[in-house]
Coordinates of N, CA and C in Angstrom, one line a residue:
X9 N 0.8 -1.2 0.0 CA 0.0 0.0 0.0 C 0.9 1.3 0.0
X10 N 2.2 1.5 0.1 CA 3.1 2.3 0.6 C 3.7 2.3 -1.1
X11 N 4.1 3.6 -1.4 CA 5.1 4.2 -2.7 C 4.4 3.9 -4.1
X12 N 5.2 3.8 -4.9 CA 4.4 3.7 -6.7 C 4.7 2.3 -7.0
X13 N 4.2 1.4 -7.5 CA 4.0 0.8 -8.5 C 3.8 0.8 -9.3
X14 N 5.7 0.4 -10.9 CA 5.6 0.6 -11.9 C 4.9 -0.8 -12.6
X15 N 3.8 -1.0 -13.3 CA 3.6 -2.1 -14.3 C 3.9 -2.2 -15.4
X16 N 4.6 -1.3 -15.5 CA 5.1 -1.6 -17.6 C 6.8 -1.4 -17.0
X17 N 7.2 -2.1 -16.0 CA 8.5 -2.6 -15.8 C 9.3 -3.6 -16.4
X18 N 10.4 -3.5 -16.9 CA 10.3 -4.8 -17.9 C 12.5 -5.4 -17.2
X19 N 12.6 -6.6 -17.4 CA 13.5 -7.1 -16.9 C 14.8 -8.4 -18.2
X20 N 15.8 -8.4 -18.2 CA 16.0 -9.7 -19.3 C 14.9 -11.1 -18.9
X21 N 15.0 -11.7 -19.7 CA 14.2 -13.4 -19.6 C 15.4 -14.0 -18.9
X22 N 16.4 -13.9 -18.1 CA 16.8 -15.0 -17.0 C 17.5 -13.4 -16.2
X23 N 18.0 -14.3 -15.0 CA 18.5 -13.5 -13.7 C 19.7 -13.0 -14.1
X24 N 20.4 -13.6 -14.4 CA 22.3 -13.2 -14.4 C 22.0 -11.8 -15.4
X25 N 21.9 -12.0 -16.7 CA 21.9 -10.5 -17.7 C 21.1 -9.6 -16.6
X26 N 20.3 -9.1 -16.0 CA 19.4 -8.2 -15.3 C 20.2 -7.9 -14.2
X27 N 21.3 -9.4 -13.1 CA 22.3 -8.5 -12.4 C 23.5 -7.5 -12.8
X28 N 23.3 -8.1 -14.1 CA 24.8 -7.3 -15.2 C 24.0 -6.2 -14.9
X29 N 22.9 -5.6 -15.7 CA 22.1 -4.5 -15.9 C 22.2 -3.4 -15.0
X30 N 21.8 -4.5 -13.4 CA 21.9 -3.9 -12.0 C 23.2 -3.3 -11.9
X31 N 23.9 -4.2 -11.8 CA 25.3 -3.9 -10.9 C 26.4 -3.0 -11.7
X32 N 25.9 -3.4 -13.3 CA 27.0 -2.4 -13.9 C 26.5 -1.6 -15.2
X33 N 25.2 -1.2 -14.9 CA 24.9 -0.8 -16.0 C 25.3 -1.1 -17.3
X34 N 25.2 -2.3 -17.8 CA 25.5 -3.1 -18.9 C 24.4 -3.9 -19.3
X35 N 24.5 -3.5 -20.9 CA 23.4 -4.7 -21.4 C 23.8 -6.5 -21.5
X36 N 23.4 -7.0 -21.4 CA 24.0 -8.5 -21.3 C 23.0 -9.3 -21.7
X37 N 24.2 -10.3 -22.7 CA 23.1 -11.4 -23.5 C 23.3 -12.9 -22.6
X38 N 24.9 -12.5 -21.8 CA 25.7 -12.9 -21.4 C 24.8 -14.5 -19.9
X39 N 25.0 -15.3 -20.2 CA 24.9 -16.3 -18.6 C 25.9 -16.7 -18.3
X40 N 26.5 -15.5 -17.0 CA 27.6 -16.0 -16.2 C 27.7 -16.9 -15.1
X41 N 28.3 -17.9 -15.4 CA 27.7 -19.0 -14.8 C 29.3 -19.4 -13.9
X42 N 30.4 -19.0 -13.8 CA 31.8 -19.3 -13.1 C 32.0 -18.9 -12.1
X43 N 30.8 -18.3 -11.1 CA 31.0 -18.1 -9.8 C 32.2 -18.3 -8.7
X44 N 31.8 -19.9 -8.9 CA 32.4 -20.7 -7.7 C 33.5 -21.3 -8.0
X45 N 34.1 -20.9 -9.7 CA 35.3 -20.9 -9.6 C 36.4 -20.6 -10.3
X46 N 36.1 -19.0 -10.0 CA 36.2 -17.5 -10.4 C 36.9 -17.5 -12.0
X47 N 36.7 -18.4 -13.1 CA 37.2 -18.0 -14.2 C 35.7 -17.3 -14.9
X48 N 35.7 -16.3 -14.5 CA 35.0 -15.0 -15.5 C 35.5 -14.2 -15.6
X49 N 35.7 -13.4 -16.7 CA 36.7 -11.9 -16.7 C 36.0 -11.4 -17.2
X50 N 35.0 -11.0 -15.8 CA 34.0 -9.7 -16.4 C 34.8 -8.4 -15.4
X51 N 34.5 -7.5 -16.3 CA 35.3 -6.1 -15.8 C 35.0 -5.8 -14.9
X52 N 35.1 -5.9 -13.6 CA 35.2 -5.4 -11.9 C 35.5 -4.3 -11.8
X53 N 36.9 -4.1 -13.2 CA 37.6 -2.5 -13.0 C 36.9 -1.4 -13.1
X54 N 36.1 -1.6 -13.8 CA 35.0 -0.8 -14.6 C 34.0 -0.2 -13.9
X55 N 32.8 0.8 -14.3 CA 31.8 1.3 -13.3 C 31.4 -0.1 -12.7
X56 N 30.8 0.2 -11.6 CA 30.1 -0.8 -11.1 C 28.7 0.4 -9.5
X57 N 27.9 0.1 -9.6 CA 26.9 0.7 -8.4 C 27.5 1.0 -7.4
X58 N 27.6 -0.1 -6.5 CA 28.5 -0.4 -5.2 C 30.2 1.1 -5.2
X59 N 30.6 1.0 -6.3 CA 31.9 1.7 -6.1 C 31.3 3.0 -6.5
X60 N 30.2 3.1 -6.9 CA 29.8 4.9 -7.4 C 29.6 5.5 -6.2
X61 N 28.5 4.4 -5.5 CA 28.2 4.8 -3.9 C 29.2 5.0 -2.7
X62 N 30.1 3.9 -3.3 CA 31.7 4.2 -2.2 C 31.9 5.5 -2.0
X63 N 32.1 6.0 -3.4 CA 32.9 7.8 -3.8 C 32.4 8.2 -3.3
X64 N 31.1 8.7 -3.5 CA 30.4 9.7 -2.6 C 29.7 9.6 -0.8
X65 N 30.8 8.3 -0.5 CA 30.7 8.6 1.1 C 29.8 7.0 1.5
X66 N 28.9 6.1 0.7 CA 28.0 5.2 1.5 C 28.8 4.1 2.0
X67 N 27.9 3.9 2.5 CA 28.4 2.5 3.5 C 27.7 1.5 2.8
X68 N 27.7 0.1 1.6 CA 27.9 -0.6 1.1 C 27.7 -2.0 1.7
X69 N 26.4 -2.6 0.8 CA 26.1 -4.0 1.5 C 26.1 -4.9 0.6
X70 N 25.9 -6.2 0.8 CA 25.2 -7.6 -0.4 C 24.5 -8.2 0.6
X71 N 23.8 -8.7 -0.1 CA 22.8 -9.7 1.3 C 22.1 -10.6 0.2
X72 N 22.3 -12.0 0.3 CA 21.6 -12.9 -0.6 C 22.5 -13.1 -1.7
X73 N 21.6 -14.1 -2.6 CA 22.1 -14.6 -3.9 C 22.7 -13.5 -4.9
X74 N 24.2 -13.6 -4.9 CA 25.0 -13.0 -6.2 C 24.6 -13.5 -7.7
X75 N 25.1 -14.4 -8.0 CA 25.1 -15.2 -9.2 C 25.4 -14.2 -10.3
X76 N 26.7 -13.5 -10.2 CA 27.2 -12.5 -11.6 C 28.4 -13.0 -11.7
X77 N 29.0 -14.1 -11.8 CA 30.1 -14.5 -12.1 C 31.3 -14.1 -11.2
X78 N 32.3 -14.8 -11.8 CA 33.4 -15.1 -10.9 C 34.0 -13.7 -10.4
X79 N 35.9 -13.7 -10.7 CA 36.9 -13.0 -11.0 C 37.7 -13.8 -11.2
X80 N 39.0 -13.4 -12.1 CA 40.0 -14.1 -12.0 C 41.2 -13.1 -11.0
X81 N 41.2 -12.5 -10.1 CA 42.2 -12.3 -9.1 C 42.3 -12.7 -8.0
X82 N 41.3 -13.7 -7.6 CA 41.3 -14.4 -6.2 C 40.2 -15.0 -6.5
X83 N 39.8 -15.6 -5.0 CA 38.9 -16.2 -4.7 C 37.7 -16.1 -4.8
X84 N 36.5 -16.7 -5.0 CA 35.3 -16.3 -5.8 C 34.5 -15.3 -4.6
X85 N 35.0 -15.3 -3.3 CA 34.5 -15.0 -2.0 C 34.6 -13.4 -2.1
X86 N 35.4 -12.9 -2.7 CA 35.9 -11.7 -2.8 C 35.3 -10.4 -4.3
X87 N 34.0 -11.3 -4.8 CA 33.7 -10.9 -6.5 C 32.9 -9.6 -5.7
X88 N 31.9 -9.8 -4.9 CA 31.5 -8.6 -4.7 C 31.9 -7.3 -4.3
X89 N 33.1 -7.9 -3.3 CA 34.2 -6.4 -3.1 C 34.6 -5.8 -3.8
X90 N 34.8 -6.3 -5.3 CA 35.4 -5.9 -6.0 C 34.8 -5.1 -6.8
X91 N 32.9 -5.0 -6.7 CA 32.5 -4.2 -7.3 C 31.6 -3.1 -6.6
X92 N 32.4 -3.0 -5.1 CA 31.9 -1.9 -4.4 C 31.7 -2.2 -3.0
X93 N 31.3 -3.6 -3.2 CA 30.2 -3.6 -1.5 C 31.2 -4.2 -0.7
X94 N 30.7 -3.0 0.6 CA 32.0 -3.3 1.9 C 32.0 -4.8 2.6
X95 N 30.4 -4.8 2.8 CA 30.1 -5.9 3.6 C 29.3 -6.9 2.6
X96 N 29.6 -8.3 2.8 CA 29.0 -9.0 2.1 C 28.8 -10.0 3.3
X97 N 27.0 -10.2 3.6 CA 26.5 -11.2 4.4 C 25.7 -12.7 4.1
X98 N 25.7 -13.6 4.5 CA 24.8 -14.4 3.6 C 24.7 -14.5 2.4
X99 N 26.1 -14.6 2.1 CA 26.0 -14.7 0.0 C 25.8 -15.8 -0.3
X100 N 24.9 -16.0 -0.9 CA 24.4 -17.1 -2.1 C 25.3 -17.5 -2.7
X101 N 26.1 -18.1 -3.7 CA 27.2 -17.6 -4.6 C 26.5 -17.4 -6.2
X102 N 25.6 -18.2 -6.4 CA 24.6 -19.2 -7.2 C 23.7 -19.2 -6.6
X103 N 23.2 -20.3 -7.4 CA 21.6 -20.9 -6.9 C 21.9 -22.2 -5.7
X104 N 21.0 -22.4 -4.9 CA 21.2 -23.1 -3.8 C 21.6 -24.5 -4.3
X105 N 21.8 -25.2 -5.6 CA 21.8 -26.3 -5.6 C 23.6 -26.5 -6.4
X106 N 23.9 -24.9 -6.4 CA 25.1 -24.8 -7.0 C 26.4 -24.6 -5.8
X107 N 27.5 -24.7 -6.6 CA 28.8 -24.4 -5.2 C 28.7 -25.6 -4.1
X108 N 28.3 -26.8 -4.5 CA 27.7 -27.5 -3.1 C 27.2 -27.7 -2.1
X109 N 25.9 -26.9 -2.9 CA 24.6 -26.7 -1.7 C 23.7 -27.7 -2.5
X110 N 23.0 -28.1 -1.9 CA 21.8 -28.4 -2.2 C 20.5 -28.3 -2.3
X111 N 20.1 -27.7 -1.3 CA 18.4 -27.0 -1.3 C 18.5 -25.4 -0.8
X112 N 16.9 -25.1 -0.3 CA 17.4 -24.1 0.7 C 17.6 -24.0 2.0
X113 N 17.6 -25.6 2.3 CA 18.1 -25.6 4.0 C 19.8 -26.3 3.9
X114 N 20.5 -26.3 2.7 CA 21.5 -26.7 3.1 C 22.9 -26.0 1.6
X115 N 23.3 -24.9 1.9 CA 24.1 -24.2 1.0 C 25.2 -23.9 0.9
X116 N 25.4 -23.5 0.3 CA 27.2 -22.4 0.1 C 26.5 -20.6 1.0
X117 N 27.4 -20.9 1.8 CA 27.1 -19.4 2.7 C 28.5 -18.4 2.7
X118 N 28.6 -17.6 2.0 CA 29.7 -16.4 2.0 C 29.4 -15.3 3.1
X119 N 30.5 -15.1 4.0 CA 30.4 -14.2 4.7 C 31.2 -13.1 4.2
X120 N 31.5 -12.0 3.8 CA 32.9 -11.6 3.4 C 33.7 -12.6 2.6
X121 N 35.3 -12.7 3.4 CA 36.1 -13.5 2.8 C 36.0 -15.0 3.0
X122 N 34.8 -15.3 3.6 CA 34.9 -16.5 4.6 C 33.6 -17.5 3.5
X123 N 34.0 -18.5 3.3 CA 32.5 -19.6 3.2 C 32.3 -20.9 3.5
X124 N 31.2 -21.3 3.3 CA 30.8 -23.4 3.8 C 29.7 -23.1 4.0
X125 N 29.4 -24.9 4.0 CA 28.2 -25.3 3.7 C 27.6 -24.6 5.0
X126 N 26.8 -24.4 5.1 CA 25.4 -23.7 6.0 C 24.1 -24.3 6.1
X127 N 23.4 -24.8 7.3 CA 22.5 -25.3 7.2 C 21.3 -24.4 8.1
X128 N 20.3 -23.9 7.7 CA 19.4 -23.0 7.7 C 18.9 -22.6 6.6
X129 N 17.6 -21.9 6.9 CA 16.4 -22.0 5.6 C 17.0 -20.4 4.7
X130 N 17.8 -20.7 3.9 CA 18.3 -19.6 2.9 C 17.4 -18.0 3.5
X131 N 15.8 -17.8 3.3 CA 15.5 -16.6 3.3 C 15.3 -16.0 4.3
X132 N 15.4 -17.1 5.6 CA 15.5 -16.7 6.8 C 16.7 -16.0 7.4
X133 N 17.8 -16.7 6.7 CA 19.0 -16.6 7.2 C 19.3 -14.7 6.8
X134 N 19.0 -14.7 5.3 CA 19.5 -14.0 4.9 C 18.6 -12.5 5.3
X135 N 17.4 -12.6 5.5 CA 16.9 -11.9 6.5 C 17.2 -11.3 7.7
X136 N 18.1 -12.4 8.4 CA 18.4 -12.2 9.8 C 19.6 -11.7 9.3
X137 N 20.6 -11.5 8.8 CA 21.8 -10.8 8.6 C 21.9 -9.8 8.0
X138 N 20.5 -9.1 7.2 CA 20.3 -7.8 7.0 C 19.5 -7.2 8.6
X139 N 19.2 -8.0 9.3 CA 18.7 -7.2 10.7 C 19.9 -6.6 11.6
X140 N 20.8 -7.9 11.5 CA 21.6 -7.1 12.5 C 22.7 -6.6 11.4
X141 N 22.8 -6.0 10.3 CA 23.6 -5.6 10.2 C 23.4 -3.8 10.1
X142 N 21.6 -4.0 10.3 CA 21.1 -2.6 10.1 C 21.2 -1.9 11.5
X143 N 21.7 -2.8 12.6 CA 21.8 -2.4 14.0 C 23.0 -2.6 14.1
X144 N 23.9 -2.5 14.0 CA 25.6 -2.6 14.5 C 25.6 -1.1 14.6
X145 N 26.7 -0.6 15.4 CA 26.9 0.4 15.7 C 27.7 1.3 14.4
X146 N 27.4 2.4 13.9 CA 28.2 3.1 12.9 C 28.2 4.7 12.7
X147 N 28.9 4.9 11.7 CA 29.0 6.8 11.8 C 27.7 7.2 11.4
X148 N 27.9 8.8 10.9 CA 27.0 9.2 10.1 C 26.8 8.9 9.0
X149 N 27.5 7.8 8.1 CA 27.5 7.9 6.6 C 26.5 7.7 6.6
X150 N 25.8 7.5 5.0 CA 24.3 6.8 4.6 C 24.6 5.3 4.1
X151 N 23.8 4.7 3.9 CA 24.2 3.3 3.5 C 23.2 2.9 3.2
X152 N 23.9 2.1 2.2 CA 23.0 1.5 1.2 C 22.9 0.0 0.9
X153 N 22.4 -0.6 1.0 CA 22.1 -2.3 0.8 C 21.0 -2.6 -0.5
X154 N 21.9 -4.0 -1.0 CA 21.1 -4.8 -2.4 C 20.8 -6.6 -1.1
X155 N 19.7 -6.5 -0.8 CA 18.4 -7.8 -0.6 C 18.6 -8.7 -1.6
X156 N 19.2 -9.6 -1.8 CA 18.6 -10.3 -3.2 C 18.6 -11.8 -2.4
X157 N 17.0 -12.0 -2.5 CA 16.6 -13.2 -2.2 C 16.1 -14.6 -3.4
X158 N 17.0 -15.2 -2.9 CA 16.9 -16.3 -3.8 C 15.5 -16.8 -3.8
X159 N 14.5 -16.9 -2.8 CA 13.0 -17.4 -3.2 C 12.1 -16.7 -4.4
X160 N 11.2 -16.7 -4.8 CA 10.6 -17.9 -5.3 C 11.7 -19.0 -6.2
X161 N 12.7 -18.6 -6.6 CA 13.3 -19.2 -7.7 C 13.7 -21.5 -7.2
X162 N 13.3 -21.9 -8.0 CA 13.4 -23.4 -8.2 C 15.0 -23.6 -7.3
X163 N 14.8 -24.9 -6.4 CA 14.2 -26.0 -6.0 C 12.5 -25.6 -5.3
X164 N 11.4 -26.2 -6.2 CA 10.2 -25.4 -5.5 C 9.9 -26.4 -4.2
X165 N 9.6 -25.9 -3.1 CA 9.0 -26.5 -2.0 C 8.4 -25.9 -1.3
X166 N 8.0 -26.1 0.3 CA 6.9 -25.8 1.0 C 7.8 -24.8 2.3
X167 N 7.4 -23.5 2.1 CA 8.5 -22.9 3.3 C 7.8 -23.2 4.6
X168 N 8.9 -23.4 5.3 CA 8.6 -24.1 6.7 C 7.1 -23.2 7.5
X169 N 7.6 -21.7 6.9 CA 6.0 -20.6 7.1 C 5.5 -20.8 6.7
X170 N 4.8 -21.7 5.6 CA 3.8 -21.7 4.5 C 3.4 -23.2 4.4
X171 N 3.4 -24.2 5.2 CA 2.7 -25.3 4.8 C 1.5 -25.3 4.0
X172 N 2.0 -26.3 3.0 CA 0.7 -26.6 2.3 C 0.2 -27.8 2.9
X173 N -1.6 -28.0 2.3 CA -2.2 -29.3 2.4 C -1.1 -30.3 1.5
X174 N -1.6 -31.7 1.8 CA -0.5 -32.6 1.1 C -1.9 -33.3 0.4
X175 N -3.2 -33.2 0.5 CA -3.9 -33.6 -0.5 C -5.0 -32.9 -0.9
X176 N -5.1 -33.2 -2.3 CA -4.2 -33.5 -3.2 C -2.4 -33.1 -3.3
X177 N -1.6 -33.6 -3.7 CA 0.2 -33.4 -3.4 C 0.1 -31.9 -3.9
X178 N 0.7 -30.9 -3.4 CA 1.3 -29.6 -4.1 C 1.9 -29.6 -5.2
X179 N 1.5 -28.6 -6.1 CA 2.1 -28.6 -7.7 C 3.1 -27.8 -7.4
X180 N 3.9 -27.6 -8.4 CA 4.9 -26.7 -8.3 C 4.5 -25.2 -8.1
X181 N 3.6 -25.2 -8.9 CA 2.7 -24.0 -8.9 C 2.6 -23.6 -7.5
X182 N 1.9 -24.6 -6.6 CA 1.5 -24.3 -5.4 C 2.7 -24.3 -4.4
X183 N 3.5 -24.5 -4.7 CA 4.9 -24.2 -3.8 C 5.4 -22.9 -4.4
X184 N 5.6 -22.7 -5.4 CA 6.2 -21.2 -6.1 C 5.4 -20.3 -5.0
X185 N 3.7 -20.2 -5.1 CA 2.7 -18.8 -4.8 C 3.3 -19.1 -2.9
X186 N 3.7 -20.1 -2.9 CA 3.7 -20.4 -1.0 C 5.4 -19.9 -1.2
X187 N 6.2 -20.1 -2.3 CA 7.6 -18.9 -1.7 C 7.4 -18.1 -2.0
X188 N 6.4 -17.6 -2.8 CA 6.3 -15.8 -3.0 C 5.6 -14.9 -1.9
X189 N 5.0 -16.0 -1.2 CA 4.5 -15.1 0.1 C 5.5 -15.2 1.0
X190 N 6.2 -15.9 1.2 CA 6.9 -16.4 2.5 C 8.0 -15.5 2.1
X191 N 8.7 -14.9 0.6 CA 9.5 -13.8 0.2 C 9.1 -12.5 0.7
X192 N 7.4 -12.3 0.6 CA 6.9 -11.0 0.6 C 6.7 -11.1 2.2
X193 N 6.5 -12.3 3.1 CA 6.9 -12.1 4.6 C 8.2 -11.8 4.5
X194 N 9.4 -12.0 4.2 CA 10.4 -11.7 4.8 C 10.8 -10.3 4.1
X195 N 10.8 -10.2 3.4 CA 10.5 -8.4 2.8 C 10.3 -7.5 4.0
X196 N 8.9 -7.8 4.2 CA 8.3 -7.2 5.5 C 9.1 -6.8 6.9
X197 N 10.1 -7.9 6.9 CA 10.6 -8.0 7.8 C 11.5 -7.1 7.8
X198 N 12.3 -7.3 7.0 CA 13.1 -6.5 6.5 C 12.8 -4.7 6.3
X199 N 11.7 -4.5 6.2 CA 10.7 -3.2 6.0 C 10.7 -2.7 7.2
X200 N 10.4 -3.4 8.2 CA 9.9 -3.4 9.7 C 11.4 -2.3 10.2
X201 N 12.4 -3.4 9.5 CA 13.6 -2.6 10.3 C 14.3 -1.5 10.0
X202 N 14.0 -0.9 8.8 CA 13.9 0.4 8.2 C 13.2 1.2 9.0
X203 N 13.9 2.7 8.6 CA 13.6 3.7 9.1 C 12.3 4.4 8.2
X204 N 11.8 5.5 8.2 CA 10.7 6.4 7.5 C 11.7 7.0 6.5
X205 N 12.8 7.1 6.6 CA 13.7 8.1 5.9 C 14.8 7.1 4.8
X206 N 14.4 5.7 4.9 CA 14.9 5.5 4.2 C 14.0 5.1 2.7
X207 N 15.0 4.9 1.4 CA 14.4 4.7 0.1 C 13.9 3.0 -0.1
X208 N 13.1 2.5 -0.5 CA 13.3 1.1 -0.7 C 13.1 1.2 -2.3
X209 N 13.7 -0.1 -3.5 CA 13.6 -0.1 -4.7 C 13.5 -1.6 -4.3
X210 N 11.7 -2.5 -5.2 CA 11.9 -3.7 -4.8 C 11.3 -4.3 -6.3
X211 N 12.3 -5.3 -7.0 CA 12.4 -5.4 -8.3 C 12.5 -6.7 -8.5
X212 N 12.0 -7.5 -9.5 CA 11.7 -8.5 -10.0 C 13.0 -8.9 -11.1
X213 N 13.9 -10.1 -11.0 CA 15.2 -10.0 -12.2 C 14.9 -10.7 -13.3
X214 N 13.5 -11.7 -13.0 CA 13.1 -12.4 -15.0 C 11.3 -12.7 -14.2
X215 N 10.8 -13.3 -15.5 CA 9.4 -13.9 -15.2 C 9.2 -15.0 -14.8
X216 N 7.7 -15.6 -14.6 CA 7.7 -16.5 -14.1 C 8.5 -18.3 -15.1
X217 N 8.9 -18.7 -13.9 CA 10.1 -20.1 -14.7 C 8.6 -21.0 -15.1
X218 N 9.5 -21.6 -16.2 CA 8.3 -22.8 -17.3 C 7.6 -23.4 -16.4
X219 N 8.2 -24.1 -15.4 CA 7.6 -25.2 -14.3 C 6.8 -24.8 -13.1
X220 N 6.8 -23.4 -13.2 CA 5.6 -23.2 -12.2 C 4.4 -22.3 -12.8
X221 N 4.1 -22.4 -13.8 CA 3.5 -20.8 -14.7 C 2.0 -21.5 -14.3
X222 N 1.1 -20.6 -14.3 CA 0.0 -20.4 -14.2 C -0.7 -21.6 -15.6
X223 N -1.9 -22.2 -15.0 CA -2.3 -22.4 -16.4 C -2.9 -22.0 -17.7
X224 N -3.0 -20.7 -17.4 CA -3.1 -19.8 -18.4 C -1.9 -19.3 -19.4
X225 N -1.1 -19.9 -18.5 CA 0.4 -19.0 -19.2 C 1.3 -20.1 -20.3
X226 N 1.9 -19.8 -21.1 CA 2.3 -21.0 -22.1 C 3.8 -20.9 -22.1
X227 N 4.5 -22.3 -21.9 CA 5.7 -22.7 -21.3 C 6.7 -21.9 -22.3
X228 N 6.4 -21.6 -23.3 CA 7.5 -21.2 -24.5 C 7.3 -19.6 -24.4
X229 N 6.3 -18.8 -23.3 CA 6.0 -17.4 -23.5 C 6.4 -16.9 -21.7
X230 N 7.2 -17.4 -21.2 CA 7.4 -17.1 -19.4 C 8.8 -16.9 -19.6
X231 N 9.8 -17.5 -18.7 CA 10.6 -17.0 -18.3 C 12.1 -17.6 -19.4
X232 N 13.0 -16.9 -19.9 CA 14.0 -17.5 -21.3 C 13.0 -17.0 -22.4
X233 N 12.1 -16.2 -22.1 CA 11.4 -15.5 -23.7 C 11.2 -14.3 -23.2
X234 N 10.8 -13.1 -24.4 CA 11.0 -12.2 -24.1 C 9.3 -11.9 -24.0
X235 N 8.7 -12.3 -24.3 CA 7.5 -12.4 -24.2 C 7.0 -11.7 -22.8
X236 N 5.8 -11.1 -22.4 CA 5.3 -10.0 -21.4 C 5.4 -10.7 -20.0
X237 N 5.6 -12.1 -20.1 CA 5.3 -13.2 -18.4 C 6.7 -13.7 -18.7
X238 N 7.7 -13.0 -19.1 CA 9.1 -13.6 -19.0 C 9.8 -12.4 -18.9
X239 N 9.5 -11.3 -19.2 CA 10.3 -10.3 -18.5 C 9.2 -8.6 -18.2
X240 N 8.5 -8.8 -17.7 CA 7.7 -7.9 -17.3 C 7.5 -8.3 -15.6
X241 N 8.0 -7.3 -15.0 CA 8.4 -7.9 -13.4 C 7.8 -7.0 -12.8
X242 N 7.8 -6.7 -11.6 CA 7.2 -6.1 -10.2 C 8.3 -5.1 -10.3
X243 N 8.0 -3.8 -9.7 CA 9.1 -3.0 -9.4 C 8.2 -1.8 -8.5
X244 N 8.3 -1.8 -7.4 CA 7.6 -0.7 -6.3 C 9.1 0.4 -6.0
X245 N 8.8 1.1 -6.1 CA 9.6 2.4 -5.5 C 8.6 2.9 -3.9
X246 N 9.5 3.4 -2.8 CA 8.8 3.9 -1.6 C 9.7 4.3 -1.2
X247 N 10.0 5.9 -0.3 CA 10.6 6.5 0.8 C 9.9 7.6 1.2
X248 N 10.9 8.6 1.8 CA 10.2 10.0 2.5 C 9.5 10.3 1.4

């Protein structure tokens, strides 16, 4: 109920080109997929969001699923520093089934320089490490944080907040709409611990995936097409 929602918002048809988009203002046809073991030589040196914000004074976050490719000058643990952000909590690196995770209760967890396997429910986790990192003690700078939660996106299941009935068995369908609320609960959360003075930008990176689409919607017209239910996303703007 809070700020504008845009509907003629439009996104690439998969996630990785839309974080290119995000993070570096770049168009990308590109699926960078060498995260976890850092042979991508995408330009770090180059503009990037995170380091525009450095310049002018912010204090710099990541929270959640990266998946923008590697680097080749170190370790994959270090790709986001490199393109601005001070603090990196609960990094995804990938998708939960990649880097040697498996679902979303068992993953690859980046702290900063630090990572391993992690066992806890991915959007919980990553929730709770944007809470307290919005309460640590710090100066007056301003600071800025990117949320990127890996829910709804596939392994689809039943979030531990969102039980479904088991009869008839849940479709995928019916697990996708149970992580999209259980996303839009932890959002909330996350909302809760903001201030009135701060900006929020909350954005959609592709459309709905083939395997969970509505039955109205046609498997060749969602998400890998450019078609209006493969990259036509949510995007709310809200602050002072």
């Amino acid at each position: 109920s809070l700020g504008i929602t845009f509907d003629r918002f439009y996104a690439n048809p998969m996630c990785t080109p839309t974080r290119r988009s995000l993070i570096q203002s770049r168009w990308s046809q590109d699926d960078l997929s060498g995260v976890c073991d850092g042979n991508d030589d995408e330009d770090h040196g180059g503009y990037a969001m995170g380091k525009a914000l450095e310049v002018v004074g912010y204090e710099t976050a990541w929270f959640g699923k990266w998946h923008y490719g590697g680097n080749t000058v170190g370790a994959w643990e270090i790709t986001p520093h490199l393109y601005g952000f001070e603090s990196v909590r609960a990094m995804l690196p990938a998708n939960v089934r990649q880097c040697g995770g498996t679902d979303y209760f068992t993953w690859t967890r980046g702290d900063d320089w630090v990572s391993g396997i992690f066992v806890g429910y991915n959007t919980d986790t990553t929730v709770e490490a944007v809470e307290q990192w919005l309460v640590e003690p710090r100066g007056p700078a301003p600071r800025f944080a990117v949320v990127s939660l890996q829910a709804p996106h596939a392994p689809f299941h039943e979030p531990p907040a969102f039980p479904l009935p088991q009869l008839p068995p849940p479709t995928n369908r019916d697990k996708y709409e149970a992580m999209l609320m259980d996303a839009d609960r932890a959002l909330g959360l996350v909302m809760d611990a903001l201030t009135p003075q701060d900006w929020i930008v909350l954005i959609g990176d592709n459309g709905t995936p083939p395997s969970a689409r509505r039955p109205d919607q046609s498997s060749s017209k969602v998400k890998f097409s450019v078609f209006e239910d493969g990259v036509n996303v949510p995007c709310v703007l809200s602050g002072p």
